């Protein structure tokens, strides 16, 4: 697949996630996000866009704006991204063929961008949609993708799809 030729398809799935409450529009500018990061750093903290700040009013998204305000921003051509709404206070149980069973506290996950302001999906959304539509049963990839497993499982859950089995391989194999 050429994902650039399928962006209309991915947008439909992103819209489905918004409609189901699993994603939202975010209108924050790079400057606003940078200010949030610097503010957190000044306090010795790490900025994470997720449950603890997405609805407090400093960040500009459809979770704090009214439906009319959100629609007006979109119609006015304001740049936006679509973010996945990571759940709060859940323990996600993951299984990897190689690594076994893992648990992830969803409170530490950030709300990843699924659809960028340029109209293109991120790998996370496109990958899940494509694998589902191709009826992929096993995903075998390098261990650098292991941190994305939680988001990918949450996306499968949000769509109501069965996830394939995952195997994350070491990048370098040595006899020892």
CSV table of C-alpha atoms in Angstrom, one decimal:
chain,number,residue,atom,x,y,z
A,1,UNK,CA,0.0,0.0,0.0
A,2,UNK,CA,1.0,3.6,-0.5
A,3,UNK,CA,-0.4,5.2,2.6
A,4,UNK,CA,-0.4,8.6,0.9
A,5,UNK,CA,-3.0,7.3,-1.5
A,6,UNK,CA,-5.2,6.0,1.3
A,7,UNK,CA,-5.4,9.1,3.6
A,8,UNK,CA,-9.1,9.5,3.0
A,9,UNK,CA,-9.6,5.9,4.3
A,10,UNK,CA,-7.5,6.6,7.4
A,11,UNK,CA,-9.4,9.9,8.0
A,12,UNK,CA,-12.7,7.9,8.1
A,13,UNK,CA,-11.3,5.6,10.8
A,14,UNK,CA,-9.9,8.6,12.8
A,15,UNK,CA,-13.4,10.2,12.6
A,16,UNK,CA,-14.9,6.9,13.8
A,17,UNK,CA,-12.6,7.1,16.9
A,18,UNK,CA,-13.7,10.7,17.5
A,19,UNK,CA,-17.3,9.6,17.3
A,20,UNK,CA,-16.8,6.8,19.7
A,21,UNK,CA,-15.0,9.1,22.2
A,22,UNK,CA,-11.6,7.4,21.8
A,23,UNK,CA,-10.0,10.3,20.0
A,24,UNK,CA,-10.3,14.1,19.9
A,25,UNK,CA,-9.2,17.2,17.9
A,26,UNK,CA,-6.3,19.1,19.3
A,27,UNK,CA,-5.6,22.7,18.1
A,28,UNK,CA,-2.5,23.4,20.2
A,29,UNK,CA,0.2,25.2,18.3
A,30,UNK,CA,3.9,24.1,18.4
A,31,UNK,CA,4.5,27.3,20.3
A,32,UNK,CA,1.9,26.5,22.9
A,33,UNK,CA,3.1,22.9,23.4
A,34,UNK,CA,6.7,24.1,23.6
A,35,UNK,CA,5.7,26.6,26.4
A,36,UNK,CA,4.0,23.7,28.3
A,37,UNK,CA,7.1,21.6,27.9
A,38,UNK,CA,9.3,24.4,29.2
A,39,UNK,CA,7.0,25.1,32.1
A,40,UNK,CA,7.1,21.5,33.2
A,41,UNK,CA,10.9,21.3,32.8
A,42,UNK,CA,11.3,24.4,35.0
A,43,UNK,CA,9.4,22.5,37.7
A,44,UNK,CA,11.6,19.4,37.1
A,45,UNK,CA,8.7,17.5,35.5
A,46,UNK,CA,8.2,15.9,32.1
A,47,UNK,CA,5.3,17.1,30.0
A,48,UNK,CA,2.9,14.4,28.8
A,49,UNK,CA,-0.2,15.3,26.9
A,50,UNK,CA,-2.7,12.9,28.5
A,51,UNK,CA,-5.5,12.5,31.1
A,52,UNK,CA,-3.8,14.7,33.7
A,53,UNK,CA,-3.8,17.9,31.6
A,54,UNK,CA,-6.0,17.4,28.4
A,55,UNK,CA,-9.1,18.7,30.0
A,56,UNK,CA,-7.8,21.4,32.4
A,57,UNK,CA,-8.1,24.3,29.9
A,58,UNK,CA,-4.5,25.1,29.2
A,59,UNK,CA,-4.5,22.8,26.2
A,60,UNK,CA,-6.8,23.6,23.3
A,61,UNK,CA,-8.8,20.6,22.2
A,62,UNK,CA,-12.3,19.4,21.6
A,63,UNK,CA,-12.5,18.0,25.1
A,64,UNK,CA,-12.5,21.5,26.5
A,65,UNK,CA,-14.1,23.4,23.6
A,66,UNK,CA,-17.8,23.2,22.9
A,67,UNK,CA,-18.9,21.3,19.8
A,68,UNK,CA,-19.7,24.6,18.1
A,69,UNK,CA,-16.3,26.1,19.0
A,70,UNK,CA,-14.6,22.9,17.6
A,71,UNK,CA,-16.6,23.0,14.4
A,72,UNK,CA,-15.9,26.7,14.0
A,73,UNK,CA,-12.1,26.2,14.3
A,74,UNK,CA,-12.2,23.4,11.8
A,75,UNK,CA,-14.3,25.4,9.3
A,76,UNK,CA,-12.0,28.4,9.8
A,77,UNK,CA,-9.1,26.3,8.7
A,78,UNK,CA,-7.3,26.2,12.0
A,79,UNK,CA,-4.6,23.5,12.1
A,80,UNK,CA,-5.4,20.5,14.2
A,81,UNK,CA,-4.3,17.0,14.8
A,82,UNK,CA,-6.4,14.1,16.0
A,83,UNK,CA,-5.1,12.5,19.2
A,84,UNK,CA,-5.9,9.1,20.7
A,85,UNK,CA,-7.6,9.5,24.1
A,86,UNK,CA,-5.5,7.1,26.3
A,87,UNK,CA,-7.6,5.6,29.1
A,88,UNK,CA,-7.0,6.6,32.7
A,89,UNK,CA,-6.6,4.3,35.7
A,90,UNK,CA,-6.4,1.0,33.7
A,91,UNK,CA,-3.9,-1.8,33.6
A,92,UNK,CA,-3.4,-3.0,30.1
A,93,UNK,CA,-2.4,-6.6,29.7
A,94,UNK,CA,-0.2,-7.3,26.7
A,95,UNK,CA,1.2,-10.5,25.3
A,96,UNK,CA,4.3,-10.8,23.1
A,97,UNK,CA,5.3,-14.1,21.7
A,98,UNK,CA,8.9,-13.6,22.6
A,99,UNK,CA,8.7,-11.4,25.7
A,100,UNK,CA,5.6,-13.0,27.3
A,101,UNK,CA,3.0,-11.2,29.4
A,102,UNK,CA,3.4,-7.5,30.3
A,103,UNK,CA,1.3,-5.0,32.2
A,104,UNK,CA,1.2,-1.3,31.4
A,105,UNK,CA,-0.3,1.4,33.6
A,106,UNK,CA,-2.3,3.5,31.2
A,107,UNK,CA,-1.8,6.6,33.3
A,108,UNK,CA,1.8,6.8,32.0
A,109,UNK,CA,0.7,6.8,28.3
A,110,UNK,CA,0.5,10.0,26.3
A,111,UNK,CA,-2.3,10.8,23.9
A,112,UNK,CA,-0.5,10.0,20.6
A,113,UNK,CA,-1.2,11.9,17.4
A,114,UNK,CA,-3.0,9.6,15.0
A,115,UNK,CA,-3.7,12.1,12.2
A,116,UNK,CA,-1.4,15.0,11.5
A,117,UNK,CA,-2.2,18.6,10.6
A,118,UNK,CA,-1.0,18.0,7.0
A,119,UNK,CA,-3.8,15.5,6.5
A,120,UNK,CA,-1.6,12.4,6.8
A,121,UNK,CA,-2.1,9.6,9.3
A,122,UNK,CA,0.7,8.6,11.6
A,123,UNK,CA,2.2,5.2,11.3
A,124,UNK,CA,0.3,4.1,14.4
A,125,UNK,CA,-3.2,4.6,12.8
A,126,UNK,CA,-2.3,3.6,9.3
A,127,UNK,CA,-0.5,0.4,10.5
A,128,UNK,CA,-3.5,-0.7,12.6
A,129,UNK,CA,-6.0,0.0,9.8
A,130,UNK,CA,-3.9,-1.7,7.1
A,131,UNK,CA,-3.2,-4.8,9.2
A,132,UNK,CA,-6.8,-5.2,10.1
A,133,UNK,CA,-8.0,-4.8,6.5
A,134,UNK,CA,-5.4,-7.2,5.3
A,135,UNK,CA,-6.4,-9.7,8.0
A,136,UNK,CA,-2.9,-9.9,9.4
A,137,UNK,CA,-2.6,-12.6,12.1
A,138,UNK,CA,1.0,-12.1,13.3
A,139,UNK,CA,3.1,-8.9,13.5
A,140,UNK,CA,6.8,-9.7,13.8
A,141,UNK,CA,8.9,-6.6,14.1
A,142,UNK,CA,12.0,-5.2,15.8
A,143,UNK,CA,12.1,-4.5,19.5
A,144,UNK,CA,12.2,-0.7,18.9
A,145,UNK,CA,8.5,-1.0,18.3
A,146,UNK,CA,7.8,-2.6,21.7
A,147,UNK,CA,6.9,0.8,23.3
A,148,UNK,CA,4.2,1.2,20.7
A,149,UNK,CA,2.5,-2.1,21.6
A,150,UNK,CA,0.3,-0.5,24.2
A,151,UNK,CA,-1.1,2.1,21.8
A,152,UNK,CA,-1.6,-0.4,19.1
A,153,UNK,CA,-3.5,-2.7,21.4
A,154,UNK,CA,-5.6,0.2,22.6
A,155,UNK,CA,-6.4,1.1,19.0
A,156,UNK,CA,-7.5,-2.5,18.3
A,157,UNK,CA,-9.6,-2.4,21.4
A,158,UNK,CA,-11.1,1.0,20.5
A,159,UNK,CA,-12.1,-0.2,17.0
A,160,UNK,CA,-13.5,-3.5,18.5
A,161,UNK,CA,-11.1,-5.6,16.4
A,162,UNK,CA,-9.1,-8.6,17.4
A,163,UNK,CA,-5.5,-7.8,17.5
A,164,UNK,CA,-2.9,-10.0,15.8
A,165,UNK,CA,-0.3,-11.8,17.8
A,166,UNK,CA,2.9,-9.7,18.3
A,167,UNK,CA,6.5,-10.8,18.4
A,168,UNK,CA,9.3,-8.2,19.0
A,169,UNK,CA,12.7,-9.4,17.9
A,170,UNK,CA,16.0,-8.2,19.2
A,171,UNK,CA,17.8,-6.1,16.6
A,172,UNK,CA,21.1,-7.9,16.9
A,173,UNK,CA,21.4,-11.6,17.4
A,174,UNK,CA,24.7,-13.1,18.6
A,175,UNK,CA,25.5,-16.7,19.5
A,176,UNK,CA,26.0,-15.5,23.1
